Amino acid sequence: MSQEPYLEKPGEEGNGNYVVGPEYKVQPELTDQGNPKGKSFEFTMALSESKIFPGKDATLNPRKPVRKERKIFVYVPAAYQDGTEAPILVTFDGPSRLDLVRHAVDNLSISNDPERKLPAFITIAVQNGGNDGKGSQRGLEYDTMSDRHARFINDEVLPAVLNHPEIRAAYPQLAFTENPWGKAVMGCSSGGAAALTIGWFRPDLFRRLITYSGTFVDQQDDDAAEEADYPLGAWEYHSGLKLIESSDKKPLRIFTHVAENDLRANDPENTYHNWVMANRRTAEALKSKGYDYRFVFSRDSKHCDRRVFEATLADTLVWMWRGYHAE
């Protein structure tokens, strides 16, 4: 007998547009409340050993250094039971906000409130390949409109975590879910663009997407092969080609955010580099297409402002994982 198809019923609670600030307080769930702690691991991956991002692309600017190895940070919460297929959250620019995520999963994976609960997901924070902007390894990984970064995470990073000797010794039967609804990604700035791009090009792999101060602007390398199809890079999601509105709706759940004083907030449209304009338009496109989306505009705040994370991340994670259930 064939298995029942996996279905979720998240409802529409928490969907839509929200404004936070100008005053900010740390959400209690993002602090140490004395609940059981999981285990943390750290290891490195040499870029030269990667088949997908070896650090030698012709588009790279030689004046922008490439890391020889990248750090990988892994947090397995106390609520995870070895042998079960864990949902995962992959975060970019690791360790990034891993401290806040750790507290959230420690506190909310054991919550008795079904409306304020998180699954015991394993967090994998992945360091970028180095530097920033056009011509950089980080830019190549995060700002390129392709499935390459999704394949790197799925085909190289996740197996490296599962096969790491120290992690395997602690969790001999560690396993990740194959359900794409059990795989979330989160990033800020170009890491936010990377989160949307991973899901956009590979919704068969990752479907829960969290972007803060998303770089939905024209930051793709000018000499990238992808320029032929996406000449304005991530600006094409909401303007230009209007990919979100002009494409069939994909099975994705998407959180976006922008700060009032985000990067180049006063730039004219023809620069293709106004972060506030780009994120507002992205939210409008997601709404018009009928996506489960949540958009937060933060007053009196800046690009990737930690205060915004501290004031919203628990709510963001709870909303992002609404409807998820083990199969």
Short mmCIF file of C-alpha atoms in Angstrom, two decimals, residues 12 15-17 192 195-197 199-200 207 209-211 214 216 236-239 242-257 277-296 319-320:
data_model
loop_
_atom_site.label_atom_id
_atom_site.label_comp_id
_atom_site.label_asym_id
_atom_site.label_seq_id
_atom_site.Cartn_x
_atom_site.Cartn_y
_atom_site.Cartn_z
CA GLU A 12 -2.99 31.85 7.59
CA ASN A 15 0.76 35.82 7.36
CA GLY A 16 0.97 39.32 5.91
CA ASN A 17 2.77 42.60 6.59
CA GLY A 192 18.94 36.31 2.69
CA ALA A 195 17.84 31.65 1.19
CA LEU A 196 15.24 32.74 -1.36
CA THR A 197 17.35 31.50 -4.28
CA GLY A 199 14.15 27.53 -2.40
CA TRP A 200 13.29 29.19 -5.70
CA ARG A 207 10.85 24.97 1.29
CA LEU A 209 12.88 30.38 3.72
CA ILE A 210 13.86 33.15 6.15
CA THR A 211 15.44 36.36 4.85
CA GLY A 214 17.49 40.45 1.82
CA PHE A 216 17.17 41.30 -3.70
CA GLU A 236 14.54 40.03 -11.23
CA TYR A 237 12.45 38.40 -8.48
CA HIS A 238 10.27 41.49 -8.07
CA SER A 239 11.12 43.81 -10.97
CA LYS A 242 9.11 39.81 -12.16
CA LEU A 243 9.92 36.16 -11.57
CA ILE A 244 7.69 35.74 -8.54
CA GLU A 245 4.59 37.06 -10.29
CA SER A 246 5.28 35.59 -13.72
CA SER A 247 6.19 32.06 -12.58
CA ASP A 248 3.94 29.27 -11.40
CA LYS A 249 3.49 29.38 -7.63
CA LYS A 250 6.07 27.18 -5.92
CA PRO A 251 5.62 25.12 -2.72
CA LEU A 252 7.41 27.59 -0.45
CA ARG A 253 6.82 29.38 2.85
CA ILE A 254 8.68 32.70 2.90
CA PHE A 255 9.62 35.25 5.57
CA THR A 256 11.15 38.57 4.48
CA HIS A 257 12.26 41.67 6.34
CA MET A 277 12.31 49.16 -2.43
CA ALA A 278 13.46 45.64 -3.33
CA ASN A 279 12.04 44.02 -0.19
CA ARG A 280 8.74 45.91 -0.30
CA ARG A 281 8.27 44.84 -3.90
CA THR A 282 9.19 41.25 -3.07
CA ALA A 283 6.53 41.19 -0.35
CA GLU A 284 3.96 42.66 -2.73
CA ALA A 285 4.79 40.03 -5.33
CA LEU A 286 4.50 37.20 -2.79
CA LYS A 287 1.13 38.55 -1.65
CA SER A 288 -0.23 38.90 -5.19
CA LYS A 289 0.79 35.35 -6.01
CA GLY A 290 -0.91 33.94 -2.90
CA TYR A 291 2.16 32.66 -1.07
CA ASP A 292 2.23 31.95 2.64
CA TYR A 293 4.46 34.91 3.41
CA ARG A 294 5.30 37.18 6.33
CA PHE A 295 6.97 40.58 5.80
CA VAL A 296 8.38 42.65 8.66
CA TRP A 319 5.56 31.13 12.10
CA MET A 320 8.03 29.47 9.73
#
